[in-house]
Coordinates of N, CA and C in Angstrom, one line a residue:
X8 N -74.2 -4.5 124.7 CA -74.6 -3.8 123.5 C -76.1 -4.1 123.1
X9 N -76.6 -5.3 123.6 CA -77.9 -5.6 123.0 C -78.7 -4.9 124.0
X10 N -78.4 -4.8 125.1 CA -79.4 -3.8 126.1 C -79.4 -2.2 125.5
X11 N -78.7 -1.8 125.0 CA -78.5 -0.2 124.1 C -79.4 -0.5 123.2
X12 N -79.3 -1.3 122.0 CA -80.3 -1.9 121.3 C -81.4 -1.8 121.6
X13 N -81.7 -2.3 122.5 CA -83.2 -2.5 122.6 C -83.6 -1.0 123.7
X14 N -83.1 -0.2 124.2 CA -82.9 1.1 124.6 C -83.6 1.9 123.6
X15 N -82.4 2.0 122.6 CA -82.3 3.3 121.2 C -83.7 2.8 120.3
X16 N -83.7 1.1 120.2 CA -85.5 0.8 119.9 C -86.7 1.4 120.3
X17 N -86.9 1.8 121.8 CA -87.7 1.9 122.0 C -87.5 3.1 122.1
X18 N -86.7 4.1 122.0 CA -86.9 5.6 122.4 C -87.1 5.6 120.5
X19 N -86.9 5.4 119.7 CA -87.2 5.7 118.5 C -88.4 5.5 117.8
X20 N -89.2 4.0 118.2 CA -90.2 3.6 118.1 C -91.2 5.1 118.9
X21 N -91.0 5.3 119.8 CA -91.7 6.6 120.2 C -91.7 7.7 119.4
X22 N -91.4 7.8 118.9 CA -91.3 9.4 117.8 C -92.1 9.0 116.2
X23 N -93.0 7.1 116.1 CA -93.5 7.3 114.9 C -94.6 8.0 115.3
X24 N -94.8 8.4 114.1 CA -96.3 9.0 114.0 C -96.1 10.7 114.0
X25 N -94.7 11.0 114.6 CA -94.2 12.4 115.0 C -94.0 12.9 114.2
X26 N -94.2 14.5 114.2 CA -93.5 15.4 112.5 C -92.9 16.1 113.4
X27 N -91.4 16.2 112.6 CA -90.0 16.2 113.3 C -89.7 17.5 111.6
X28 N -88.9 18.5 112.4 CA -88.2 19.3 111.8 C -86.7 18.5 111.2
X29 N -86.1 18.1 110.0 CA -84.5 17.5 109.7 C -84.1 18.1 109.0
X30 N -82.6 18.0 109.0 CA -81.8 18.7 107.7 C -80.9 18.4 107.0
X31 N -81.6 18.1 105.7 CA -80.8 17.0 104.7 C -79.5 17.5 105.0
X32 N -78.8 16.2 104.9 CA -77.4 15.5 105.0 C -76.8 15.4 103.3
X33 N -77.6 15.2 102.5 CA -77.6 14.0 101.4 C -78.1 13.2 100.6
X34 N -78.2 13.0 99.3 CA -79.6 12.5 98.7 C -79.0 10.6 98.4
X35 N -80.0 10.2 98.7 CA -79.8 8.7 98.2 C -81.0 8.0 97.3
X36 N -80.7 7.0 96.6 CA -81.7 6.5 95.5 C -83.9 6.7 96.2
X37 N -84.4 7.4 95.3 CA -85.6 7.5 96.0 C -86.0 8.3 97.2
X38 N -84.9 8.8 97.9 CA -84.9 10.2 98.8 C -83.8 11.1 99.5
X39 N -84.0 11.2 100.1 CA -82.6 12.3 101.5 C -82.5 11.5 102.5
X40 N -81.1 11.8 103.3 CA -80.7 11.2 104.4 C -80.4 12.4 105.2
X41 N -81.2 13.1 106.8 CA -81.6 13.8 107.5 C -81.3 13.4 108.7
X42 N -80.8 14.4 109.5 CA -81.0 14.3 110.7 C -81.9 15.2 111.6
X43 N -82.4 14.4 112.6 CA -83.1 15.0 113.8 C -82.6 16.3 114.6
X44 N -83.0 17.0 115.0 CA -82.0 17.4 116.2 C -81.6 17.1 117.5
X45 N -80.4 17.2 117.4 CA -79.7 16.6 118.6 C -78.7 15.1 117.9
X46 N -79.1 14.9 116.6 CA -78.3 13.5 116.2 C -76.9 14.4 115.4
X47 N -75.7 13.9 115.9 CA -74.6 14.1 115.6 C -74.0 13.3 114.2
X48 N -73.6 14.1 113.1 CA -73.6 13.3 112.1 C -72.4 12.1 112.0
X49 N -72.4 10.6 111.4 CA -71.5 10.1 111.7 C -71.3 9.1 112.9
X50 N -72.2 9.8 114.2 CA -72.4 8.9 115.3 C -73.6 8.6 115.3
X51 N -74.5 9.5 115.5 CA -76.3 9.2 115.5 C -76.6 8.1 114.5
X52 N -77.8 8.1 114.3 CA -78.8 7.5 113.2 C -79.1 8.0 112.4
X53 N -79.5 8.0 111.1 CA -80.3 9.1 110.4 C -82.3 8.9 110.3
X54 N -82.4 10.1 109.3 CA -83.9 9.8 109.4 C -83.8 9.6 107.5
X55 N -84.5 8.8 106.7 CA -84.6 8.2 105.7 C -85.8 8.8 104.8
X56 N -85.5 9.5 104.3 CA -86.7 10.7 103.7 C -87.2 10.3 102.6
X57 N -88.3 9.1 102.7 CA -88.8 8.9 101.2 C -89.1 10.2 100.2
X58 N -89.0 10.3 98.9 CA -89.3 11.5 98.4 C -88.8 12.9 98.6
X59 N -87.1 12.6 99.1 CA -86.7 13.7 99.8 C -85.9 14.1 98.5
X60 N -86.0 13.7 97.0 CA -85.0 13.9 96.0 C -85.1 15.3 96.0
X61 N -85.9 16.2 96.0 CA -85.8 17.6 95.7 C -85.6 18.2 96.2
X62 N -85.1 18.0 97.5 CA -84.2 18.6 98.4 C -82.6 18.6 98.7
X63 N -82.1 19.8 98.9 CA -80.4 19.6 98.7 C -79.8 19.5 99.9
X64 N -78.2 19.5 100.4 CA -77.8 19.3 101.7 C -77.9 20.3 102.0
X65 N -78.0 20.4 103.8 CA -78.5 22.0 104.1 C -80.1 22.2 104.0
X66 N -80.9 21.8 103.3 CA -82.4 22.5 103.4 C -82.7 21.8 105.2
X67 N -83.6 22.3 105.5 CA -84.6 22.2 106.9 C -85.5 21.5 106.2
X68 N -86.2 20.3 106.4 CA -87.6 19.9 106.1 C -88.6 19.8 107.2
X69 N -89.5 19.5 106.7 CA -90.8 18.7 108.0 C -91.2 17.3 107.7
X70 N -90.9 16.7 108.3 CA -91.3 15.3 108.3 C -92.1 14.1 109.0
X71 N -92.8 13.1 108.4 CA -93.5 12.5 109.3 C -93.1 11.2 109.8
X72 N -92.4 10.6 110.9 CA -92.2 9.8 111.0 C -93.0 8.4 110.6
X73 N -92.5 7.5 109.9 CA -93.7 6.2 109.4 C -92.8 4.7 110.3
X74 N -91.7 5.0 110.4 CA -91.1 3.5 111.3 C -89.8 4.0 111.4
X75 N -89.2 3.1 112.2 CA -88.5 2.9 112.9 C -87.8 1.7 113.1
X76 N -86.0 1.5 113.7 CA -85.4 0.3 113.9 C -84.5 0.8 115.3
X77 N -83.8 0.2 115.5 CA -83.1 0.4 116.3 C -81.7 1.6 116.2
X78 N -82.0 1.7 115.2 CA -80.6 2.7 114.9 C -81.6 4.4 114.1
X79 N -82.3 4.0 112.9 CA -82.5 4.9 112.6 C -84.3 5.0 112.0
X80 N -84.6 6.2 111.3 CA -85.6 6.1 111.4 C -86.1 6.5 109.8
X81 N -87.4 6.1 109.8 CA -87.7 6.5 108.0 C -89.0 7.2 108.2
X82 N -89.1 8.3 107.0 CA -90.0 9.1 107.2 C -90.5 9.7 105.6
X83 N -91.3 10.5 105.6 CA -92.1 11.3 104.5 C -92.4 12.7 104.6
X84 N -92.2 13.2 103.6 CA -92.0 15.2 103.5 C -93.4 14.9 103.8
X85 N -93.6 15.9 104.5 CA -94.8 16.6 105.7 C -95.5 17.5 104.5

């Protein structure tokens, strides 16, 4: 498990800096919770949308990736 770990780290760690198309999931305190494409909801990771409050479930955003962990990722409306 810790080899997957440090796997999904580093393929994640590659996408900061990236503006990534997501589609709110869900609003949580201070933003949205998004997924990527290709991340399966419930299994994947999410992406952590600072300032995503004005967005509902279902919208498409643009986003910029700012970090990363091993599971999921946090970002800002583009």
């Amino acid at each position: 498990m810790r080899l997957q770990e440090r796997i999904s780290a580093r393929r994640l760690k590659g996408k900061v800096g990236k503006v990534l198309e997501v589609l709110v999931d869900g609003l949580e305190p201070g933003g949205a919770v998004a997924r990527s494409a290709g991340d399966a909801p419930e299994i994947d990771g999410v992406v952590h949308v600072e300032g995503g409050g004005k967005f509902a479930p279902g919208d498409r955003i643009r986003v910029k990736v700012t970090k990363s962990d091993s599971h999921d990722l946090w970002a800002r409306v583009q």
